[in-house]
Amino acid sequence: MELEDQLPLRYRFEKVVTKSYDDILSSCEQLKETVEPDYKIKISGHHIWLHIGMLHREKHSPHLHLEIEKMEDGNTSVRGLYGPDPVLWTMFMFLHFVVAGIFVIFSMIAFSKWSLNQSFGFDLLVMFAMVNIWFLLYFIARLNRKKGLNQARELEVLMERILE
């Protein structure tokens, strides 16, 4: 997988493996005990989450979510999603909603002032600042993603150990 060449912030993939669904879950349970301090593995139904262990976790550390499904031909479909730490992702989404809310409020104020023939320069300045903050948040997310690429590769190796 070429993680660094992908455009989206949350890289997705899908692969088909010959290992059965039950074998994947059992190998995941066995591996869970051997990698415990360095990695954390959670299993719930047909979902597996791979996290970097608390000793090595950084604010930019990714996690890998795997969704395992049985196929009719006996193979197993594995869909994966790399993502940032859920707390960091929630904070970024909150900041995006705040910035969008401020943008919408000041655009309504600017339109009202424009229709009343009042000065609305400050409102346009705030709207311009919100657009710049949107871009800043995007580039910070890209930077965090780039910092976490080495750990994403570690999670990929862990996933390959489970799927072998």
Coordinates of N, CA and C in Angstrom, one line a residue:
M1 N 0.8 -1.2 0.0 CA 0.0 0.0 0.0 C 0.9 1.2 0.0
E2 N 0.5 2.2 -0.8 CA 1.2 3.5 -0.8 C 0.5 4.5 -0.1
L3 N 0.6 4.6 1.2 CA -0.2 5.5 2.1 C 0.1 6.9 1.8
E4 N 1.4 7.3 1.6 CA 1.8 8.7 1.4 C 1.3 9.2 0.1
D5 N 1.0 8.4 -0.9 CA 0.6 8.9 -2.2 C -0.9 9.1 -2.3
Q6 N -1.7 8.8 -1.3 CA -3.1 8.9 -1.3 C -3.5 10.3 -0.9
L7 N -4.6 10.8 -1.6 CA -5.1 12.2 -1.3 C -5.9 12.3 0.0
P8 N -6.8 11.3 0.3 CA -7.7 11.5 1.4 C -7.0 11.4 2.7
L9 N -7.5 12.1 3.7 CA -6.9 12.1 5.0 C -7.2 10.8 5.7
R10 N -8.2 10.1 5.4 CA -8.5 8.8 6.0 C -8.5 7.8 4.9
Y11 N -7.3 7.1 4.8 CA -7.1 6.1 3.8 C -7.9 4.9 4.0
R12 N -8.6 4.4 2.9 CA -9.4 3.2 2.9 C -8.9 2.2 1.9
F13 N -9.1 0.9 2.2 CA -8.7 -0.1 1.3 C -9.6 -1.3 1.5
E14 N -9.5 -2.2 0.5 CA -10.3 -3.4 0.6 C -9.4 -4.5 -0.1
K15 N -9.4 -5.7 0.5 CA -8.7 -6.8 0.0 C -9.4 -8.1 0.3
V16 N -9.2 -9.1 -0.5 CA -9.8 -10.4 -0.3 C -8.6 -11.4 0.1
V17 N -8.9 -12.1 1.2 CA -7.9 -13.1 1.6 C -8.5 -14.5 1.6
T18 N -7.6 -15.5 1.5 CA -8.1 -16.9 1.5 C -8.3 -17.4 2.8
K19 N -7.8 -16.8 3.9 CA -8.0 -17.2 5.2 C -9.4 -17.1 5.6
S20 N -10.0 -18.1 6.4 CA -11.4 -18.0 6.7 C -11.6 -17.0 7.8
Y21 N -12.9 -16.6 8.0 CA -13.3 -15.6 8.9 C -12.9 -16.0 10.3
D22 N -13.2 -17.3 10.7 CA -12.9 -17.8 12.0 C -11.4 -17.9 12.3
D23 N -10.6 -18.2 11.3 CA -9.2 -18.3 11.4 C -8.6 -16.9 11.7
I24 N -9.2 -15.9 11.0 CA -8.7 -14.5 11.2 C -9.0 -14.1 12.6
L25 N -10.2 -14.4 13.1 CA -10.5 -14.0 14.5 C -9.6 -14.7 15.5
S26 N -9.4 -16.0 15.3 CA -8.6 -16.8 16.3 C -7.1 -16.3 16.2
S27 N -6.6 -16.0 15.1 CA -5.2 -15.5 15.0 C -5.1 -14.1 15.6
C28 N -6.1 -13.4 15.5 CA -6.2 -12.1 16.1 C -6.2 -12.2 17.6
E29 N -6.9 -13.1 18.2 CA -6.9 -13.4 19.6 C -5.6 -13.8 20.1
Q30 N -4.9 -14.7 19.4 CA -3.6 -15.2 19.8 C -2.6 -14.0 19.7
L31 N -2.6 -13.2 18.7 CA -1.7 -12.1 18.5 C -1.9 -11.0 19.5
K32 N -3.1 -10.9 19.9 CA -3.5 -9.9 20.9 C -2.6 -10.0 22.2
E33 N -2.4 -11.2 22.6 CA -1.7 -11.4 23.9 C -0.2 -11.2 23.7
T34 N 0.4 -11.5 22.5 CA 1.8 -11.3 22.3 C 2.3 -9.9 22.0
V35 N 1.4 -9.1 21.5 CA 1.8 -7.7 21.2 C 1.3 -6.7 22.2
E36 N 0.7 -7.1 23.3 CA 0.0 -6.2 24.2 C 0.6 -4.9 24.6
P37 N 1.9 -4.9 25.0 CA 2.4 -3.5 25.5 C 2.6 -2.6 24.3
D38 N 2.9 -3.1 23.1 CA 3.2 -2.2 22.0 C 2.0 -1.8 21.2
Y39 N 1.1 -2.7 21.1 CA -0.2 -2.5 20.3 C -1.4 -2.9 21.1
K40 N -2.5 -2.3 20.8 CA -3.8 -2.7 21.4 C -4.7 -3.2 20.4
I41 N -5.3 -4.3 20.5 CA -6.2 -4.9 19.6 C -7.6 -5.1 20.2
K42 N -8.6 -4.5 19.6 CA -10.0 -4.7 20.1 C -10.7 -5.5 19.1
I43 N -11.6 -6.4 19.5 CA -12.4 -7.2 18.6 C -13.8 -7.1 19.1
S44 N -14.7 -6.8 18.2 CA -16.2 -6.7 18.5 C -16.9 -7.2 17.2
G45 N -17.5 -8.4 17.3 CA -18.2 -8.9 16.2 C -17.3 -9.2 15.0
H46 N -17.6 -8.6 13.9 CA -16.7 -8.7 12.7 C -15.8 -7.4 12.5
H47 N -15.6 -6.7 13.6 CA -14.8 -5.5 13.5 C -13.5 -5.7 14.4
I48 N -12.4 -5.2 13.9 CA -11.1 -5.3 14.6 C -10.5 -3.9 14.5
W49 N -10.1 -3.4 15.7 CA -9.4 -2.2 15.8 C -8.0 -2.4 16.2
L50 N -7.0 -1.9 15.5 CA -5.6 -2.0 15.8 C -5.1 -0.6 16.2
H51 N -4.6 -0.4 17.4 CA -4.1 0.8 18.0 C -2.6 0.7 18.4
I52 N -1.9 1.8 18.3 CA -0.6 1.9 18.9 C -0.7 1.8 20.4
G53 N 0.2 1.1 21.1 CA 0.2 1.0 22.5 C 0.4 2.3 23.2
M54 N 0.0 2.4 24.4 CA 0.1 3.7 25.2 C 1.5 4.2 25.3
L55 N 2.5 3.3 25.4 CA 3.9 3.6 25.6 C 4.4 4.4 24.3
H56 N 3.9 4.1 23.2 CA 4.4 4.7 21.9 C 3.4 5.6 21.3
R57 N 2.3 5.8 21.9 CA 1.3 6.7 21.2 C 1.6 8.1 21.3
E58 N 1.4 8.8 20.2 CA 1.6 10.3 20.1 C 0.2 10.9 19.7
K59 N 0.2 12.2 19.7 CA -1.1 12.8 19.3 C -1.4 12.5 17.8
H60 N -0.4 12.2 17.0 CA -0.7 12.0 15.6 C -0.8 10.5 15.3
S61 N -0.7 9.6 16.3 CA -0.8 8.2 16.1 C -2.1 7.7 15.4
P62 N -2.0 6.9 14.4 CA -3.2 6.5 13.7 C -3.8 5.2 14.4
H63 N -4.9 4.8 14.0 CA -5.5 3.5 14.3 C -6.0 2.9 13.0
L64 N -6.2 1.6 13.0 CA -6.6 0.9 11.8 C -7.9 0.1 12.2
H65 N -8.9 0.4 11.5 CA -10.2 -0.3 11.7 C -10.4 -1.3 10.6
L66 N -10.5 -2.6 10.9 CA -10.8 -3.6 9.9 C -12.2 -4.2 10.0
E67 N -12.9 -4.3 8.9 CA -14.2 -5.0 8.9 C -14.0 -6.3 8.1
I68 N -14.3 -7.4 8.8 CA -14.2 -8.7 8.2 C -15.5 -9.3 7.8
E69 N -15.6 -9.7 6.6 CA -16.9 -10.3 6.1 C -16.6 -11.6 5.4
K70 N -17.5 -12.6 5.7 CA -17.4 -13.9 4.9 C -17.9 -13.7 3.5
M71 N -17.3 -14.4 2.6 CA -17.7 -14.4 1.2 C -18.3 -15.8 0.8
E72 N -19.1 -15.8 -0.2 CA -19.8 -17.1 -0.6 C -18.8 -18.1 -1.1
D73 N -17.7 -17.7 -1.7 CA -16.7 -18.6 -2.2 C -15.7 -19.1 -1.2
G74 N -15.9 -18.8 0.1 CA -15.0 -19.3 1.2 C -13.9 -18.3 1.5
N75 N -13.7 -17.3 0.7 CA -12.7 -16.3 1.0 C -13.3 -15.3 2.0
T76 N -12.5 -14.4 2.4 CA -12.9 -13.4 3.4 C -12.5 -12.0 2.8
S77 N -13.5 -11.1 2.9 CA -13.3 -9.7 2.5 C -12.9 -8.9 3.7
V78 N -11.8 -8.1 3.5 CA -11.3 -7.3 4.6 C -11.3 -5.8 4.1
R79 N -12.1 -5.0 4.8 CA -12.1 -3.6 4.5 C -11.4 -2.8 5.6
G80 N -10.5 -2.0 5.3 CA -9.8 -1.2 6.3 C -9.9 0.3 6.2
L81 N -9.7 0.9 7.3 CA -9.8 2.4 7.3 C -8.8 2.9 8.3
Y82 N -7.8 3.6 7.8 CA -6.8 4.3 8.7 C -7.4 5.6 9.1
G83 N -7.3 5.9 10.4 CA -7.8 7.2 10.9 C -7.0 7.7 12.0
P84 N -7.2 8.9 12.3 CA -6.5 9.5 13.5 C -7.1 9.0 14.8
D85 N -6.5 9.3 15.9 CA -7.0 9.0 17.2 C -8.4 9.6 17.2
P86 N -9.4 8.9 17.7 CA -10.8 9.4 17.8 C -10.9 10.7 18.5
V87 N -10.2 10.9 19.6 CA -10.3 12.2 20.3 C -9.8 13.3 19.4
L88 N -8.7 13.1 18.7 CA -8.1 14.2 17.9 C -9.1 14.4 16.7
W89 N -9.7 13.4 16.1 CA -10.6 13.5 15.1 C -11.9 14.3 15.5
T90 N -12.4 14.0 16.7 CA -13.5 14.7 17.3 C -13.2 16.2 17.5
M91 N -12.0 16.5 18.0 CA -11.6 17.9 18.2 C -11.5 18.6 16.8
F92 N -11.0 18.0 15.8 CA -10.9 18.6 14.5 C -12.3 18.9 13.9
M93 N -13.2 17.9 14.1 CA -14.5 18.1 13.6 C -15.2 19.2 14.3
F94 N -15.0 19.3 15.6 CA -15.6 20.4 16.4 C -15.1 21.7 15.9
L95 N -13.8 21.8 15.7 CA -13.2 23.1 15.2 C -13.8 23.4 13.8
H96 N -14.0 22.4 13.0 CA -14.6 22.7 11.7 C -16.0 23.3 11.8
F97 N -16.8 22.7 12.7 CA -18.2 23.2 12.9 C -18.2 24.6 13.5
V98 N -17.3 24.9 14.4 CA -17.2 26.2 14.9 C -16.8 27.2 13.9
V99 N -15.8 26.9 13.1 CA -15.4 27.8 12.0 C -16.5 28.0 11.0
A100 N -17.2 26.9 10.6 CA -18.3 27.0 9.7 C -19.5 27.8 10.3
G101 N -19.8 27.6 11.5 CA -20.8 28.4 12.2 C -20.5 29.9 12.2
I102 N -19.3 30.2 12.6 CA -18.8 31.7 12.6 C -18.9 32.2 11.1
F103 N -18.5 31.5 10.2 CA -18.6 31.9 8.8 C -20.0 32.2 8.4
V104 N -20.9 31.3 8.7 CA -22.3 31.5 8.3 C -23.0 32.7 9.0
I105 N -22.7 32.8 10.3 CA -23.2 33.9 11.1 C -22.8 35.3 10.5
F106 N -21.5 35.4 10.3 CA -20.9 36.6 9.8 C -21.4 36.9 8.3
S107 N -21.6 35.8 7.5 CA -22.1 36.1 6.2 C -23.6 36.6 6.2
M108 N -24.4 36.1 7.2 CA -25.7 36.6 7.4 C -25.7 38.1 7.8
I109 N -24.8 38.4 8.8 CA -24.6 39.8 9.3 C -24.2 40.7 8.1
A110 N -23.2 40.2 7.3 CA -22.7 41.0 6.2 C -23.8 41.3 5.2
F111 N -24.6 40.2 4.9 CA -25.8 40.4 4.0 C -26.8 41.4 4.5
S112 N -27.1 41.3 5.8 CA -28.0 42.3 6.4 C -27.5 43.7 6.3
K113 N -26.2 43.9 6.7 CA -25.6 45.2 6.6 C -25.6 45.7 5.2
W114 N -25.3 44.8 4.2 CA -25.3 45.3 2.8 C -26.6 45.7 2.4
S115 N -27.7 45.0 2.7 CA -29.0 45.3 2.3 C -29.5 46.6 3.0
L116 N -28.9 47.0 4.2 CA -29.3 48.2 4.9 C -28.3 49.3 4.5
N117 N -27.4 49.1 3.5 CA -26.4 50.1 3.1 C -25.5 50.5 4.2
Q118 N -25.1 49.6 5.1 CA -24.2 49.9 6.2 C -22.8 49.3 5.8
S119 N -21.8 49.7 6.5 CA -20.5 49.1 6.3 C -20.4 47.7 6.8
F120 N -19.9 46.8 5.9 CA -19.8 45.4 6.3 C -18.4 44.9 6.1
G121 N -17.4 45.7 6.1 CA -16.0 45.3 5.8 C -15.5 44.4 6.9
F122 N -15.8 44.7 8.2 CA -15.3 43.8 9.2 C -15.9 42.4 9.1
D123 N -17.1 42.3 8.7 CA -17.8 41.0 8.6 C -17.1 40.2 7.4
L124 N -16.7 40.9 6.3 CA -16.0 40.2 5.3 C -14.6 39.8 5.7
L125 N -14.0 40.6 6.6 CA -12.7 40.2 7.1 C -12.8 39.0 8.0
V126 N -13.8 38.9 8.8 CA -14.0 37.7 9.6 C -14.2 36.5 8.7
M127 N -15.1 36.6 7.7 CA -15.3 35.5 6.8 C -14.1 35.0 6.1
F128 N -13.2 36.0 5.7 CA -12.0 35.7 5.0 C -11.0 34.9 6.0
A129 N -11.0 35.4 7.3 CA -10.2 34.7 8.3 C -10.7 33.3 8.5
M130 N -12.0 33.0 8.5 CA -12.5 31.7 8.7 C -12.1 30.8 7.5
V131 N -12.1 31.3 6.3 CA -11.7 30.5 5.2 C -10.2 30.1 5.3
N132 N -9.4 31.1 5.8 CA -8.0 30.8 6.0 C -7.8 29.7 7.2
I133 N -8.6 29.8 8.2 CA -8.6 28.8 9.3 C -8.9 27.5 8.8
W134 N -9.9 27.4 7.9 CA -10.3 26.1 7.3 C -9.1 25.5 6.6
F135 N -8.4 26.3 5.8 CA -7.2 25.8 5.1 C -6.1 25.4 6.1
L136 N -5.9 26.2 7.2 CA -5.0 25.9 8.2 C -5.3 24.5 8.9
L137 N -6.5 24.3 9.2 CA -6.9 23.0 9.8 C -6.7 21.9 8.9
Y138 N -6.9 22.1 7.6 CA -6.6 21.0 6.6 C -5.2 20.7 6.5
F139 N -4.3 21.7 6.5 CA -2.9 21.4 6.4 C -2.3 20.9 7.7
I140 N -2.9 21.2 8.8 CA -2.5 20.6 10.1 C -2.8 19.1 10.1
A141 N -4.0 18.8 9.6 CA -4.4 17.4 9.5 C -3.5 16.6 8.6
R142 N -3.1 17.2 7.5 CA -2.2 16.6 6.5 C -0.8 16.4 7.2
L143 N -0.4 17.3 8.0 CA 0.9 17.2 8.7 C 0.9 16.1 9.7
N144 N -0.2 16.1 10.5 CA -0.4 15.0 11.5 C -0.4 13.6 10.8
R145 N -1.1 13.5 9.6 CA -1.2 12.3 8.9 C 0.2 11.9 8.4
K146 N 1.0 12.8 8.0 CA 2.4 12.5 7.5 C 3.3 12.1 8.7
K147 N 3.1 12.7 9.8 CA 3.9 12.3 11.0 C 3.5 10.8 11.4
G148 N 2.3 10.4 11.2 CA 1.8 9.1 11.6 C 2.1 8.0 10.6
L149 N 2.7 8.3 9.5 CA 2.9 7.3 8.4 C 3.7 6.1 8.9
N150 N 4.8 6.3 9.7 CA 5.6 5.2 10.1 C 4.8 4.3 11.0
Q151 N 3.9 4.8 11.9 CA 3.1 4.0 12.8 C 2.0 3.3 12.0
A152 N 1.5 4.0 10.9 CA 0.5 3.3 10.0 C 1.1 2.1 9.3
R153 N 2.4 2.2 9.0 CA 3.1 1.1 8.4 C 3.2 -0.1 9.4
E154 N 3.5 0.3 10.7 CA 3.6 -0.7 11.7 C 2.2 -1.4 11.9
L155 N 1.1 -0.7 11.8 CA -0.2 -1.3 11.9 C -0.5 -2.2 10.7
E156 N 0.0 -1.8 9.6 CA -0.1 -2.6 8.4 C 0.6 -3.9 8.5
V157 N 1.8 -3.9 9.1 CA 2.6 -5.1 9.3 C 1.8 -6.0 10.3
L158 N 1.2 -5.4 11.4 CA 0.4 -6.1 12.3 C -0.8 -6.8 11.7
M159 N -1.4 -6.0 10.8 CA -2.6 -6.5 10.1 C -2.2 -7.7 9.2
E160 N -1.0 -7.6 8.5 CA -0.6 -8.7 7.7 C -0.3 -10.0 8.5
R161 N 0.2 -9.8 9.7 CA 0.4 -10.9 10.6 C -0.9 -11.6 11.0
I162 N -1.9 -10.8 11.1 CA -3.3 -11.4 11.4 C -3.8 -12.1 10.2
L163 N -3.6 -11.6 9.0 CA -4.3 -12.1 7.8 C -3.4 -13.2 7.2
E164 N -2.2 -13.5 7.6 CA -1.4 -14.5 7.0 C -2.0 -15.9 7.2

